[in-house]
XYZ file of C-alpha atoms in Angstrom:
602
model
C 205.005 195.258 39.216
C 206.349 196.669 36.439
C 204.182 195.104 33.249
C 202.288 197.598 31.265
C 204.089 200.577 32.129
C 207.537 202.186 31.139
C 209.997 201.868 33.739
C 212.529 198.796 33.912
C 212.022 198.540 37.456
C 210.624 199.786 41.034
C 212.979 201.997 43.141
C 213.157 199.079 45.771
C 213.920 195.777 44.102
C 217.508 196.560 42.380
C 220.136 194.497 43.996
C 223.526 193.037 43.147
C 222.712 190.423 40.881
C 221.161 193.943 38.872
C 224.771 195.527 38.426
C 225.793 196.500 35.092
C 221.775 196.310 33.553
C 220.442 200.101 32.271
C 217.615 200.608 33.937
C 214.951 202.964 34.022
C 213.517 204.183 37.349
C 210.203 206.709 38.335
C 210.048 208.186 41.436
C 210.094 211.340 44.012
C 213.096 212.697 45.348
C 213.794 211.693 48.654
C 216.468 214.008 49.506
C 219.608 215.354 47.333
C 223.199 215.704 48.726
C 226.064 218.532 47.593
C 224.802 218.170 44.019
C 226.602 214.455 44.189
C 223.608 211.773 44.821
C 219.967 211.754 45.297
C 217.590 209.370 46.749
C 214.666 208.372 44.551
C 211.287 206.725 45.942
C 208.458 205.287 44.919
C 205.787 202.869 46.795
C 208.283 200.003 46.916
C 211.547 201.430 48.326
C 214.363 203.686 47.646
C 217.266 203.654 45.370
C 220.287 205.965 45.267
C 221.116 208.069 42.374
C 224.400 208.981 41.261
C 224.698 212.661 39.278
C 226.878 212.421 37.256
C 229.769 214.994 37.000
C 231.450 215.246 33.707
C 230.173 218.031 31.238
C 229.459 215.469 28.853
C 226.386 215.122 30.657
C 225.980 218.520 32.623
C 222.963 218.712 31.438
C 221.495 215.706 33.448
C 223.855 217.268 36.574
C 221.818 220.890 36.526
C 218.560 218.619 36.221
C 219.101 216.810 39.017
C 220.811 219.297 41.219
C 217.809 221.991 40.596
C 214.953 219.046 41.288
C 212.897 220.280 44.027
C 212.120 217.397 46.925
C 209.002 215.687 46.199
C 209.591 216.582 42.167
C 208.792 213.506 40.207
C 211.426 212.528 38.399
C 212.179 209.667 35.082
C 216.241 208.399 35.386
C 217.551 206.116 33.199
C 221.252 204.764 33.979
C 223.774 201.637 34.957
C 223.238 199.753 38.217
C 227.045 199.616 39.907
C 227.880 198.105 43.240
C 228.792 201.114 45.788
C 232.558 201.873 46.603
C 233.836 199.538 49.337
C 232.748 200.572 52.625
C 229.964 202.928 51.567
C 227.016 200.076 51.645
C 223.910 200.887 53.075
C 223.247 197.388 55.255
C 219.480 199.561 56.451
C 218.462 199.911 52.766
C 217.335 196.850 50.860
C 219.062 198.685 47.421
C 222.092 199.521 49.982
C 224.410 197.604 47.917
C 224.051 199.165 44.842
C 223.301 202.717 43.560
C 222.500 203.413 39.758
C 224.825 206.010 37.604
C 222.486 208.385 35.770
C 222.578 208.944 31.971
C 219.475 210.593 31.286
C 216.717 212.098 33.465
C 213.257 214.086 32.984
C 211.814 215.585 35.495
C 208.192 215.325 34.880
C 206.598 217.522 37.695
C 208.022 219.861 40.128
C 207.287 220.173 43.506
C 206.100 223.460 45.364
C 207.291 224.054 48.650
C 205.655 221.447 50.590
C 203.563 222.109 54.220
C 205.491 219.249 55.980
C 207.991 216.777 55.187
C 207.290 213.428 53.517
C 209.065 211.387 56.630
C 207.494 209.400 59.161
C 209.574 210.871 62.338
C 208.700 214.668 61.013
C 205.306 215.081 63.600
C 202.652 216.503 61.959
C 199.725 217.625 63.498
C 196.682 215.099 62.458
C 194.300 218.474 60.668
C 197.188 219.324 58.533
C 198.012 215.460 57.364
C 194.385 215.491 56.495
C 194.479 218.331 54.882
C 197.181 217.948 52.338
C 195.901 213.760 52.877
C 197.596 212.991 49.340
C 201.090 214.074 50.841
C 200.361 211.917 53.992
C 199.664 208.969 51.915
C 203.599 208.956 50.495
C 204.720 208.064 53.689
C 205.714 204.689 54.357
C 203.442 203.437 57.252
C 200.224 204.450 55.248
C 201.988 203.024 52.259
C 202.195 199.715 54.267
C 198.817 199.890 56.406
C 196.853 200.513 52.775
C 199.316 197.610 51.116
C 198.355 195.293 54.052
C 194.608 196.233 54.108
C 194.386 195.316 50.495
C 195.798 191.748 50.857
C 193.899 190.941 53.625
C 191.215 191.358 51.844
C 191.799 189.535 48.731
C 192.996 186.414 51.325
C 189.430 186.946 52.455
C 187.813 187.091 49.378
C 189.689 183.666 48.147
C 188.604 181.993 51.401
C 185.039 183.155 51.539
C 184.316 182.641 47.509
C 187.079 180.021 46.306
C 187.003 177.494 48.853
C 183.557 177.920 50.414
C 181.079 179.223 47.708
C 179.951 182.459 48.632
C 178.439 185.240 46.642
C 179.589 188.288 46.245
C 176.892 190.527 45.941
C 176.578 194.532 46.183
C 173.736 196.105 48.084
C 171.867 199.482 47.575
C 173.322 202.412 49.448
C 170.029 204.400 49.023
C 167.636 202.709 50.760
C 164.987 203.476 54.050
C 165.133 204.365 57.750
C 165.682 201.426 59.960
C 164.045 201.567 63.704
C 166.353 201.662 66.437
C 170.109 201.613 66.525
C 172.723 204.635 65.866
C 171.085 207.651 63.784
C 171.162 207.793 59.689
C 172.171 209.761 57.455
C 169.334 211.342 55.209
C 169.317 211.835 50.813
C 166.430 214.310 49.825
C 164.436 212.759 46.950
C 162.597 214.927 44.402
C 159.480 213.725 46.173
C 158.333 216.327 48.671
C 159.030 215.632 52.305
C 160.333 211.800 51.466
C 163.859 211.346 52.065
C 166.255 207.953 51.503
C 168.548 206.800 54.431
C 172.081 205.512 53.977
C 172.116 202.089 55.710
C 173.864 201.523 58.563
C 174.482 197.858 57.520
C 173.217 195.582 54.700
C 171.308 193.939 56.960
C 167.837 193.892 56.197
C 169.407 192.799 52.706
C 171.362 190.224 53.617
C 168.343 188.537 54.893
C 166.302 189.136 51.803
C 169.164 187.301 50.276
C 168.629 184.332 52.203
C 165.016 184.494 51.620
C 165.793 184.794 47.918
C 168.062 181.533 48.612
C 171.323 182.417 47.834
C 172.562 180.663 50.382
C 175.877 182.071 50.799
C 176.571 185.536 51.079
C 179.616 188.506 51.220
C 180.240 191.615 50.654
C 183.375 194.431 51.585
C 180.136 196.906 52.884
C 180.628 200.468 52.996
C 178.593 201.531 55.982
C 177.022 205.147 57.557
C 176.207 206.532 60.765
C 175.676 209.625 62.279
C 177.172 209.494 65.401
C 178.807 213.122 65.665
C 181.619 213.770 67.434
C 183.241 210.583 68.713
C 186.575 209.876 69.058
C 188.008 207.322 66.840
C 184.948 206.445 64.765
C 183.993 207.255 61.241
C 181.037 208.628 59.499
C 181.656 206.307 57.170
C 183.606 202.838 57.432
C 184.054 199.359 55.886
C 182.381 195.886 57.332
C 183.148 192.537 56.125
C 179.857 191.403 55.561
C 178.711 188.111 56.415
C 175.005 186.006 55.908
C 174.557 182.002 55.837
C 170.930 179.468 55.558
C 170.973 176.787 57.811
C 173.569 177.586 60.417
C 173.935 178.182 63.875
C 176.217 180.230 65.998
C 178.969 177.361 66.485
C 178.885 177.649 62.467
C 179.087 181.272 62.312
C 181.945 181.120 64.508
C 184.144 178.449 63.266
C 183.286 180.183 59.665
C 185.168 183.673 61.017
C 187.927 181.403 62.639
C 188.971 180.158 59.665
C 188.517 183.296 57.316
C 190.971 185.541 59.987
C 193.720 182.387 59.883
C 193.562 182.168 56.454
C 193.954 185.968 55.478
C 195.963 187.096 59.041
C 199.434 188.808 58.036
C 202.462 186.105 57.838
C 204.660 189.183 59.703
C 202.307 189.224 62.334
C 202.986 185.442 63.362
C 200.013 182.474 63.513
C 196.789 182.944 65.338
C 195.374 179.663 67.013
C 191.860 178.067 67.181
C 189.149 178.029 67.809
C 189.137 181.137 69.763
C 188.000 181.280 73.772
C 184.209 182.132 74.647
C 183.040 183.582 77.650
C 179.046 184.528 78.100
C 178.258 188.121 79.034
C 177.695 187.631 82.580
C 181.453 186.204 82.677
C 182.834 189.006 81.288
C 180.682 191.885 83.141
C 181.440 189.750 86.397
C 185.691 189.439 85.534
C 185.965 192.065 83.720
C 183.515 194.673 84.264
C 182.746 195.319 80.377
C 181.669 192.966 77.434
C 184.775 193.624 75.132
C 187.587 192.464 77.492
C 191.186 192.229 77.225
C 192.582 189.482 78.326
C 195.930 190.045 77.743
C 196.487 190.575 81.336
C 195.078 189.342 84.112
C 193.855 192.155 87.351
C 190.358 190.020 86.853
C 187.577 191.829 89.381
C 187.219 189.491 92.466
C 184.080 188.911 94.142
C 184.719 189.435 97.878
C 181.411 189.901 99.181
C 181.351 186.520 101.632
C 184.840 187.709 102.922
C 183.310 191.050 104.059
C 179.610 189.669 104.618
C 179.848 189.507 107.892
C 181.806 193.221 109.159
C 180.843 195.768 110.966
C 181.212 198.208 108.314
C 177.567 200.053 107.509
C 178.138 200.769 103.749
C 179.310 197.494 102.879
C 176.137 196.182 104.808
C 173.997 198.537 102.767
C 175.385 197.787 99.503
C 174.781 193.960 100.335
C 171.304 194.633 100.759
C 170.515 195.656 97.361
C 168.496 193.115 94.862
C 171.980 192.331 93.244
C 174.380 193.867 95.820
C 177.847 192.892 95.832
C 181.313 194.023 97.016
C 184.060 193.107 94.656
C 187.701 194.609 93.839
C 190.992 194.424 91.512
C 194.317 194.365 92.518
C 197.247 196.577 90.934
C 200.328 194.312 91.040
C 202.992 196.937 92.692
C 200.671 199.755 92.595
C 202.337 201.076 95.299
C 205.912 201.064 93.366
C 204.410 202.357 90.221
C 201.372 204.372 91.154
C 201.834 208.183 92.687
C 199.021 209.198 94.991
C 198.018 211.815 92.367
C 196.876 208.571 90.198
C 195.424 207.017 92.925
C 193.096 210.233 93.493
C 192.631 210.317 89.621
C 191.385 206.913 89.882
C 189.180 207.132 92.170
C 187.451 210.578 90.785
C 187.059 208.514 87.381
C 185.118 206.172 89.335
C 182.462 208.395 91.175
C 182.375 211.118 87.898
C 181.372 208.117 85.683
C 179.800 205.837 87.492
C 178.986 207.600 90.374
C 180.660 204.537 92.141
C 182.921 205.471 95.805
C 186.593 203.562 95.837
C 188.001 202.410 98.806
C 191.915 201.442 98.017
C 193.940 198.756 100.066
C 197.608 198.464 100.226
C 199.603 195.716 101.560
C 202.598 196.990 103.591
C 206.501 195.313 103.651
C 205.527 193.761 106.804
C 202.371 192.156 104.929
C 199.713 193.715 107.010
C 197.171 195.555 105.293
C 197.170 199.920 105.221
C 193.351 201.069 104.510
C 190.529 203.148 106.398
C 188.928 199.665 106.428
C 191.389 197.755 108.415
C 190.391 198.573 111.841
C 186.930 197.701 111.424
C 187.942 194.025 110.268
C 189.158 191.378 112.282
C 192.517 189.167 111.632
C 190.659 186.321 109.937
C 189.037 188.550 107.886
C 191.794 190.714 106.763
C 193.680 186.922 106.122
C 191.058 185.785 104.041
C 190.873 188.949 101.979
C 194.815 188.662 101.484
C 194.177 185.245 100.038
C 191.027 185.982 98.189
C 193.173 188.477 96.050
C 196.244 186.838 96.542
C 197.945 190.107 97.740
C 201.725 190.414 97.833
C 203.759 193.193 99.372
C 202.988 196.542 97.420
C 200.094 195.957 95.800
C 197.301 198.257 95.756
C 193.858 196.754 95.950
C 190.742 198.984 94.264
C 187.309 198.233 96.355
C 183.856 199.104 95.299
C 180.162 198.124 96.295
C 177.113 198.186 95.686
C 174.490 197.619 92.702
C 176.326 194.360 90.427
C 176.590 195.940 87.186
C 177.659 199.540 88.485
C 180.205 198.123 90.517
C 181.530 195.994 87.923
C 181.632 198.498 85.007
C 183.409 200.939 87.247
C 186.002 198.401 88.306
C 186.803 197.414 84.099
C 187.157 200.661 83.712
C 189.370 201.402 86.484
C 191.538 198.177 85.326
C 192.013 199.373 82.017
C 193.129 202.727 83.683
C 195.477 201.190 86.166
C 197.439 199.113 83.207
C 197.385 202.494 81.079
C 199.647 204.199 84.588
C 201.687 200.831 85.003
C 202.994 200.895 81.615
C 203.557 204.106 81.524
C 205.599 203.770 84.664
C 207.703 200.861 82.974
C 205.655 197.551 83.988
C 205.099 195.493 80.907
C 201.513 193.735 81.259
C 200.072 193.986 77.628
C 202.351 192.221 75.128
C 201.562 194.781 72.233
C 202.619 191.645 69.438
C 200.238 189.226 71.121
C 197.002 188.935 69.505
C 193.915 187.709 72.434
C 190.436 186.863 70.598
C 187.667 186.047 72.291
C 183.949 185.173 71.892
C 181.690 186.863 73.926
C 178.130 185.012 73.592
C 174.698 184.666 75.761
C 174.093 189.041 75.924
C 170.479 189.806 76.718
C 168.212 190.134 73.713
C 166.843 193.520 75.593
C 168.019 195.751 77.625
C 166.307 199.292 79.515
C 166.290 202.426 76.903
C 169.040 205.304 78.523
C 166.378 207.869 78.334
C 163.615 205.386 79.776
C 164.434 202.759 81.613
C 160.496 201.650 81.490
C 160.711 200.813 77.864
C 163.058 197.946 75.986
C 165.993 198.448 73.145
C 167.208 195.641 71.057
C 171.009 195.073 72.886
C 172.010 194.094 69.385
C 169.001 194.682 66.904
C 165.464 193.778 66.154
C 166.195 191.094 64.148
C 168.344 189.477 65.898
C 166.286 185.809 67.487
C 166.326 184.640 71.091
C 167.850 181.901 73.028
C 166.137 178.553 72.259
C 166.516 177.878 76.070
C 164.900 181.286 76.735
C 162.281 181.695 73.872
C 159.121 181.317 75.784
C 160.163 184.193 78.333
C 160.161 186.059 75.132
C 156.132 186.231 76.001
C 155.753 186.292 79.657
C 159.263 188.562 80.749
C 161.393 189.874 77.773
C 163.527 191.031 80.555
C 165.247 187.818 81.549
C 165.544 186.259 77.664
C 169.282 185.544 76.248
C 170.228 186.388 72.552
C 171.955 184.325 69.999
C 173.947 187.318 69.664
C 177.633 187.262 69.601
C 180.562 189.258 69.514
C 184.416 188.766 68.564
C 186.819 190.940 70.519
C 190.614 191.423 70.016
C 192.673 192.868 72.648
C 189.912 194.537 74.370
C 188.618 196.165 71.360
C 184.958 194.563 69.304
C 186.129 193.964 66.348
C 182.858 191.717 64.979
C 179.010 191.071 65.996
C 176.259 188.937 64.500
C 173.638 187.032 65.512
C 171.050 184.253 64.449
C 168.066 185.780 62.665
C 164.224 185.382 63.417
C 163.035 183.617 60.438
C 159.713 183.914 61.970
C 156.913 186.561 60.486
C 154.892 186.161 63.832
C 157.766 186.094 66.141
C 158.864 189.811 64.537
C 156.136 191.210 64.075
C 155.724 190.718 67.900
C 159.370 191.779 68.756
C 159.040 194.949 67.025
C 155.136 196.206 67.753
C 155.197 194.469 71.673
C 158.242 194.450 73.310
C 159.886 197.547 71.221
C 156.602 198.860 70.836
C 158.040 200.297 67.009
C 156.215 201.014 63.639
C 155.729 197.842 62.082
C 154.764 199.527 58.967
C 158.460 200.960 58.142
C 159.840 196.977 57.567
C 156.319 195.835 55.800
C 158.634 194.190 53.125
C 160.933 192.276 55.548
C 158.104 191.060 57.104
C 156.044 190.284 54.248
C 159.237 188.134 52.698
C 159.531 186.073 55.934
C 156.153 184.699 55.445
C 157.326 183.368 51.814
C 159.295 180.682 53.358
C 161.933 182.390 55.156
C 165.128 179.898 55.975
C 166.671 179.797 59.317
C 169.847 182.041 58.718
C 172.442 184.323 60.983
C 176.014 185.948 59.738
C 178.626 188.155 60.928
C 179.456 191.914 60.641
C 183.939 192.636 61.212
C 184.735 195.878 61.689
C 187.524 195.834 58.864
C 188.799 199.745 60.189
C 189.238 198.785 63.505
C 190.174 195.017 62.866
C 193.120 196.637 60.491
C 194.310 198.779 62.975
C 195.022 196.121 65.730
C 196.414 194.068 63.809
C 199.427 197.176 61.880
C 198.874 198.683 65.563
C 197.989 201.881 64.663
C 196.874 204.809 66.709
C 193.943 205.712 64.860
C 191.564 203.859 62.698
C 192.253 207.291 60.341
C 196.030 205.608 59.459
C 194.409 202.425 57.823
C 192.054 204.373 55.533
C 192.764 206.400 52.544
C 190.775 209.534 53.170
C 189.067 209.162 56.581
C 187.146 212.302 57.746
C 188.109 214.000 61.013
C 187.355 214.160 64.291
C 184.237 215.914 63.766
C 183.050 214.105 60.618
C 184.489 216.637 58.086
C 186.698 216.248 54.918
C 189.495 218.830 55.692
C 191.054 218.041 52.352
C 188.208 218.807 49.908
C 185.880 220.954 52.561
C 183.293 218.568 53.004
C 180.289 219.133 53.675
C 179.828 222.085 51.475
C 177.175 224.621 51.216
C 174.616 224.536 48.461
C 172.672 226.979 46.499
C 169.017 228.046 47.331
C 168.305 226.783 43.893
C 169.998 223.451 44.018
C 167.832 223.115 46.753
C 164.769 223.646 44.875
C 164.561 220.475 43.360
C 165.043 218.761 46.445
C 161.744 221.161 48.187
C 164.355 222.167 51.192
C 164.756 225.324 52.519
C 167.139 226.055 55.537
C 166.260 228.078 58.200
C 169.692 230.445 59.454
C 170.406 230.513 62.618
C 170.546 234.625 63.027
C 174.483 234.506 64.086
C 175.091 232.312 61.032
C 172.664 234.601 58.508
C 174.535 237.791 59.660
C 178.249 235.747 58.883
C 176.968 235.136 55.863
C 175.914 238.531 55.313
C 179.412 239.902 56.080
């Protein structure tokens, strides 16, 4: 840490076995006491500074004693062991503090918009802001410290031990059909325009094609996806493509590369991780990135209630893919006010237009709900033992259409932990670490805006079920992907898939079933009929997978200069204005919205 430049040593590794050794010491002030001591820090720790106090070295006193916080400062001195008693057991340098002989200070600090400590709040537009200041503090210090040796461990394991190549892809490049929207760089061609890629994917492929084999990369990535919460313009993927492999491959790949790298301080993780197909986790879970940290699994009650009087359950059973299912909220009634149980149940019918009946199950063990008088005593039995109710637990009915029902109940689980804990019932171990592999998603599914026409689920080149690959002719509808997805506590934190390989087979994906422009991936499609290899790989989120695993709020505290909620730079202004003439080159002219032409004119 401390070859090639001039001080003796960090501000956090003095100790005992240090004490009587000059050293020399860079840092910013921490803090400074009654003109006796100050605290010096730098990215490793802190160390106490002694000012001295005889006149032979006033001097060094008025130095110190002037030094604005935040000033960096250069003190040279003699480690000592603290007085008896006055030990610092919180500090790792708490046993010793260094007597200064000499100091320099080499900047000073202006009055500073918030103070360099992590308990200080600070609202998140002004960290961004002054982002340079925000980066002193000690949890950024440590999620950016962490981040980078993660990454080396995953470089070692991907390129030391199993031959991977490292290779860099363009970031100017052309529009891709389908998925999120890109972000567009004007050429000085009129009217053509590049497109920063949302993934190296197309080239990852080429790669195989060119037979490389075996290939990585730490991928910066672009989208624009506008205002949404917690996501980034612009992030980071650890970026994954392998020849001859299949999925099991893929996934015991990713197994090892997160044991090898994972964080010693964040304990062991175990393999291989648990799989569950799509339809398991829509079914259990209502949603195809499920936690399962904690149990409240959706139950499937339909042939307890299949035969009541009760005319909407009836109707709901009579759609195609009708069902009645529910969760239950261990001690919902000790936890939950009614206010949260009406919250609940608006969340429900707002977002999924989906009606909530709730059940409780009384001190006496019978059952409290505007159901219970239409259902007999077997029936109100069996449903006690199909959710295994105990006294004070709140049960959360829905029914109707399968996959409305379903989503609406994951949501409203993830909800009803969010109130427990709140209220003080520990269900989510925040240390434990759940991965799962969620495999077997549909290749297709209905577009939002037209339910008549098909969207890849993952993306166009991603190849179908070899159990399902005829239906990929006669009913796209019904064919499986080898698509798969790696979630962590709830949250996706990878997807790949197996590729097509096949010319024919993609050229029909994209013109018949997506009914897309063929034209715009010519050159893909072209290089898969130069002996293509069968290939798939891996895409982790290394944002969000970093911010699980330090538990941070926001994938903004694990990178260096994220933009902000809305996609700006708040620090350097970003994006800017340009001239009318810089423009020129480019052929663009922007048309003013008349409010914005007459701000501009004022």
């Amino acid at each position: 840490l401390n070859s090639f430049v001039t001080r003796t040593n960090t501000c956090g590794e003095l100790r005992s076995a240090h004490v009587g050794q000059r050293v020399t010491l860079f840092g910013w002030v921490q803090y400074q006491r009654q003109d006796l001591f100050l605290v010096l820090r730098d990215f490793q720790g802190l160390t106490q500074i002694i000012i001295p106090q005889d006149e032979a070295h006033s001097h060094v006193k008025k130095l110190l004693s002037s030094a604005p916080v935040e000033s960096v400062v250069r003190v040279t001195g003699i480690v000592t062991p603290r007085p008896p008693g006055q030990e610092n057991p919180k500090m790792p340098t708490g046993d010793i503090e260094v007597k200064a002989e000499t100091a320099e200070i080499l900047n000073s600090c202006k009055k500073l918009p918030f103070e360099i400590k992590d308990f200080i709040k600070k609202s998140e537009s002004l960290r961004m802001q002054y982002r340079y200041l925000d980066l002193r503090s000690s949890h950024l210090q440590h999620n950016l410290r962490l981040r980078s040796r993660l990454v080396m461990r995953m470089r070692e394991y991907l390129c030391n031990l199993h031959g991977f190549v490292d290779v860099e892809t363009p970031t100017l490049f052309k529009r891709t059909p389908g998925g999120a929207k890109e972000f567009l760089v004007p050429s000085r061609e009129v009217g053509k325009f590049y497109s920063l890629p949302q993934s190296p994917q197309q080239f990852k492929q080429l790669l195989m094609i060119g037979g490389l084999d075996r290939y990585f990369q730490v991928a910066r990535c672009y989208r624009d996806e506008g205002s949404r919460p917690d996501r980034q313009p612009e992030f980071t993927q650890i970026d994954i493509e392998m020849s001859f492999v299949d999925q099991a491959g893929i996934q015991r790949l990713v197994e090892g590369l997160l044991q090898y790298s994972w964080p010693e301080e964040r304990g062991s993780i175990t393999t291989p991780f648990p799989s569950m197909t799509y339809e398991e986790a829509l079914a259990e879970y209502g949603t195809d990135k499920p936690d399962t940290r904690f149990g409240m699994k959706i139950v499937d009650i339909s042939d307890v209630l299949r035969q009541s009087d009760i005319q909407f359950l009836q109707n709901a059973l009579s759609y195609p893919r009708g069902t009645i299912r529910a969760i239950c909220v261990p001690q919902g009634v000790r936890y939950l006010k009614n206010k949260d149980l009406v919250s609940l149940k608006e969340s429900a019918k707002s977002q999924f237009n989906q009606e909530i009946v709730e059940i409780i199950r009384r001190p006496d063990g019978s059952l409290k709900s505007l159901l219970t008088k239409f259902l007999g005593e077997k029936q109100q039995l069996d449903l006690i033992q199909a959710l295994n109710l105990q006294v004070d637990d709140v049960v959360l009915l829905a029914a109707g259409e399968h996959k409305q029902v379903c989503s609406a109940l994951g949501s409203l689980r993830l909800l009803s932990a969010n109130l427990l804990e709140a209220a003080g019932l520990a269900l989510r171990d925040p240390t434990a670490f759940h991965f799962l592999w969620v495999v077997d998603f549909p290749l297709f599914l209905p577009k939002a805006g037209n339910p008549t026409e098909l969207e890849s689920a993952h993306h166009p080149f991603t190849a179908p079920h070899p159990s399902d690959a005829s239906l990929l002719y006669s009913d796209p509808t019904k064919v499986r992907s080898q698509h798969y997805d790696l979630v962590l506590n709830g949250n996706e934190v990878g997807g790949g898939s197996i590729r097509i390989h096949s010319a024919e087979q993609q050229r029909f994906v994209l013109e018949k079933v997506l009914k897309e422009d063929s034209e715009v991936l010519s050159h893909l499609l072209e290089a898969l009929e130069f002996g293509a290899p069968p290939h798939g790989g891996i895409a982790l989120g290394l944002d969000r997978l970093i911010s699980l695993i330090v538990d941070a709020p926001s994938i903004r505290d694990v990178i260096a200069f994220p933009k902000s909620f809305r996609g700006r730079d708040l620090m350097a202004n970003a994006p800017d204005y340009v001239t009318p003439e810089e423009l020129e080159l480019y052929h663009i002219q922007v048309s003013w919205p008349l409010e914005e032409k007459e701000a501009k004119k004022n």
